Amino acid sequence: MGLFDKWKKTTNVYADDVIVAVADGEMISPENISDMTFAKELMGQTIGFQITNGKIVSPANGKIEVLFPSKHAFAVRMKNGTGLLVHIGIDTVSLNGKGFHSYVKQGDEVHANDPIIEVDLEAVHKAGLETTTMLVVTEPVNKEERISFIDYGKVNRGQIITK
C-alpha cells in the first residue's frame, strides 16, 4: 500500500437491480409514518427513514426523472424501468426549497449512493415539520410483486436494502 492510497476516492459499484438506503438512520415500516398518504401506501410500496443527518443519496442506478423545484422530493427511474420517489420530510414542500441544496438536475444519470440532496434538518425542525423521509416504489416493473426489503432497523446511507 502506497503512502497516499488511503486518500484515494473509492467508488462503490452497485448492481442495476439493487436499492440502497437513502440516508443514515432507522428504516421504518409505512405504518410508522405520520402522513397517511405514505402510511397507507397510496402512491406505491413505501418504506420510511428516521434520518440522522441531511445527506440524501440516490436509492439506485438510473436517471433523475423529476427534481421538484422545492428540492424536497425527486424521482429516479431505474435501468429496469422501476420508478422510485424519495420524499424528504413531511409537508416540506411548504418550505419552497429553504434548507435544501441539490447536487443534481433533472435528466442527470446517477448511481446508487450518489449525493442528491442535502437538507438542513434544523431548519426543517424549526419550521415545525418532520424529517421522516420516504422511499416509494411508484412504478414497479411487475405490478403484482412487492419488492423484498431487509428487516426494519438501523441502516447506513448506501447500504443495500433489497433482498
Short mmCIF file of C-alpha atoms in Angstrom, two decimals:
data_model
loop_
_atom_site.label_atom_id
_atom_site.label_comp_id
_atom_site.label_asym_id
_atom_site.label_seq_id
_atom_site.Cartn_x
_atom_site.Cartn_y
_atom_site.Cartn_z
CA MET A 1 0.00 0.00 0.00
CA GLY A 2 1.44 3.34 -1.07
CA LEU A 3 1.69 6.37 1.16
CA PHE A 4 -1.30 8.14 -0.40
CA ASP A 5 -3.55 5.15 -1.10
CA LYS A 6 -5.78 5.92 1.87
CA TRP A 7 -6.63 9.32 0.31
CA LYS A 8 -7.81 7.87 -2.99
CA LYS A 9 -11.54 8.12 -3.52
CA THR A 10 -13.17 4.71 -3.77
CA THR A 11 -16.40 4.32 -5.63
CA ASN A 12 -18.81 1.57 -4.74
CA VAL A 13 -20.26 -0.19 -7.74
CA TYR A 14 -23.84 -1.37 -7.26
CA ALA A 15 -25.78 -3.75 -9.48
CA ASP A 16 -28.57 -2.12 -11.52
CA ASP A 17 -31.29 -4.05 -9.67
CA VAL A 18 -30.45 -3.11 -6.07
CA ILE A 19 -31.95 -0.35 -3.93
CA VAL A 20 -29.90 1.29 -1.19
CA ALA A 21 -30.75 3.26 1.95
CA VAL A 22 -31.11 6.93 1.00
CA ALA A 23 -29.83 8.17 4.38
CA ASP A 24 -28.32 7.20 7.70
CA GLY A 25 -30.90 6.38 10.34
CA GLU A 26 -33.69 3.98 11.20
CA MET A 27 -35.63 2.23 8.42
CA ILE A 28 -39.30 2.07 9.47
CA SER A 29 -42.50 0.48 8.23
CA PRO A 30 -45.11 2.63 6.50
CA GLU A 31 -47.49 2.27 9.47
CA ASN A 32 -44.99 4.34 11.49
CA ILE A 33 -45.16 7.31 9.10
CA SER A 34 -47.45 10.12 10.30
CA ASP A 35 -48.56 11.21 6.80
CA MET A 36 -51.48 8.98 5.74
CA THR A 37 -50.66 9.15 2.02
CA PHE A 38 -47.39 7.35 2.77
CA ALA A 39 -48.62 5.28 5.74
CA LYS A 40 -51.40 3.75 3.61
CA GLU A 41 -49.02 3.37 0.64
CA LEU A 42 -51.38 5.30 -1.65
CA MET A 43 -48.53 6.21 -4.03
CA GLY A 44 -46.98 2.73 -4.01
CA GLN A 45 -44.98 0.40 -1.80
CA THR A 46 -43.36 2.62 0.84
CA ILE A 47 -40.64 2.48 3.45
CA GLY A 48 -39.61 5.29 5.75
CA PHE A 49 -36.37 6.53 7.24
CA GLN A 50 -35.96 8.43 10.51
CA ILE A 51 -32.85 10.22 9.24
CA THR A 52 -29.95 11.24 11.47
CA ASN A 53 -28.28 13.68 9.07
CA GLY A 54 -29.23 15.65 5.98
CA LYS A 55 -27.23 13.80 3.34
CA ILE A 56 -29.68 12.13 0.94
CA VAL A 57 -28.37 9.84 -1.81
CA SER A 58 -29.78 8.13 -4.87
CA PRO A 59 -31.57 4.89 -3.99
CA ALA A 60 -30.45 3.22 -7.24
CA ASN A 61 -28.63 3.45 -10.54
CA GLY A 62 -30.72 5.33 -13.07
CA LYS A 63 -31.84 8.76 -14.18
CA ILE A 64 -33.28 11.71 -12.24
CA GLU A 65 -36.71 11.90 -13.89
CA VAL A 66 -38.14 14.55 -11.60
CA LEU A 67 -36.49 17.03 -9.27
CA PHE A 68 -39.10 19.19 -7.60
CA PRO A 69 -38.25 22.94 -7.66
CA SER A 70 -38.58 22.90 -3.84
CA LYS A 71 -35.96 20.10 -3.78
CA HIS A 72 -37.98 18.23 -1.13
CA ALA A 73 -38.52 15.26 -3.46
CA PHE A 74 -37.02 13.59 -6.50
CA ALA A 75 -37.76 10.59 -8.70
CA VAL A 76 -35.29 8.09 -10.09
CA ARG A 77 -36.06 5.74 -12.98
CA MET A 78 -34.02 2.58 -12.51
CA LYS A 79 -32.43 0.94 -15.55
CA ASN A 80 -35.01 -1.89 -15.36
CA GLY A 81 -37.87 0.65 -15.59
CA THR A 82 -38.82 0.75 -11.90
CA GLY A 83 -39.86 4.23 -10.74
CA LEU A 84 -38.72 5.38 -7.28
CA LEU A 85 -39.72 8.54 -5.41
CA VAL A 86 -37.72 9.93 -2.50
CA HIS A 87 -39.73 12.41 -0.41
CA ILE A 88 -37.69 14.23 2.24
CA GLY A 89 -39.73 15.17 5.27
CA ILE A 90 -43.47 15.66 5.72
CA ASP A 91 -45.15 18.81 4.33
CA THR A 92 -41.67 20.12 3.46
CA VAL A 93 -42.91 21.38 0.07
CA SER A 94 -44.15 24.35 2.14
CA LEU A 95 -40.52 25.42 2.72
CA ASN A 96 -40.17 26.26 -1.01
CA GLY A 97 -36.61 24.92 -1.08
CA LYS A 98 -35.39 26.75 2.04
CA GLY A 99 -32.84 24.50 3.73
CA PHE A 100 -32.49 22.19 0.70
CA HIS A 101 -29.46 22.04 -1.63
CA SER A 102 -29.40 19.89 -4.77
CA TYR A 103 -26.30 18.28 -6.29
CA VAL A 104 -28.11 17.16 -9.46
CA LYS A 105 -30.58 18.39 -12.04
CA GLN A 106 -33.47 16.71 -13.79
CA GLY A 107 -32.21 14.38 -16.52
CA ASP A 108 -28.89 13.53 -14.82
CA GLU A 109 -27.68 9.94 -14.79
CA VAL A 110 -26.97 8.82 -11.22
CA HIS A 111 -25.58 5.82 -9.40
CA ALA A 112 -26.80 4.31 -6.15
CA ASN A 113 -25.32 6.25 -3.21
CA ASP A 114 -24.53 9.39 -5.29
CA PRO A 115 -25.29 12.58 -3.30
CA ILE A 116 -28.58 14.09 -4.49
CA ILE A 117 -29.89 16.49 -1.83
CA GLU A 118 -28.52 17.99 1.36
CA VAL A 119 -31.20 19.15 3.77
CA ASP A 120 -30.74 21.34 6.84
CA LEU A 121 -32.58 19.21 9.41
CA GLU A 122 -32.53 22.05 11.95
CA ALA A 123 -34.30 24.40 9.51
CA VAL A 124 -36.98 21.76 8.90
CA HIS A 125 -37.48 21.21 12.64
CA LYS A 126 -37.56 24.98 13.30
CA ALA A 127 -40.42 25.19 10.79
CA GLY A 128 -42.27 22.62 12.92
CA LEU A 129 -42.02 19.86 10.32
CA GLU A 130 -40.89 16.24 10.47
CA THR A 131 -37.79 14.96 8.70
CA THR A 132 -39.08 11.40 8.16
CA THR A 133 -38.01 10.56 4.62
CA MET A 134 -39.95 8.18 2.40
CA LEU A 135 -38.85 5.88 -0.41
CA VAL A 136 -41.80 4.93 -2.61
CA VAL A 137 -41.85 2.36 -5.41
CA THR A 138 -44.22 4.38 -7.62
CA GLU A 139 -43.91 2.23 -10.72
CA PRO A 140 -42.86 -1.36 -10.13
CA VAL A 141 -41.90 -3.32 -13.23
CA ASN A 142 -44.07 -6.19 -12.03
CA LYS A 143 -47.34 -4.76 -10.65
CA GLU A 144 -48.24 -8.00 -8.83
CA GLU A 145 -44.99 -8.19 -6.91
CA ARG A 146 -43.73 -6.21 -3.91
CA ILE A 147 -40.02 -5.58 -3.59
CA SER A 148 -38.43 -7.56 -0.76
CA PHE A 149 -36.67 -5.22 1.63
CA ILE A 150 -34.44 -6.16 4.55
CA ASP A 151 -35.87 -6.02 8.08
CA TYR A 152 -36.60 -2.61 9.57
CA GLY A 153 -33.93 -1.13 11.82
CA LYS A 154 -30.72 0.88 11.72
CA VAL A 155 -29.27 1.46 8.25
CA ASN A 156 -26.36 3.37 6.77
CA ARG A 157 -26.60 5.52 3.67
CA GLY A 158 -25.65 3.38 0.65
CA GLN A 159 -26.42 0.07 2.40
CA ILE A 160 -28.23 -2.36 0.11
CA ILE A 161 -31.77 -2.75 1.48
CA THR A 162 -33.23 -5.17 -1.07
CA LYS A 163 -33.05 -8.93 -0.51
#
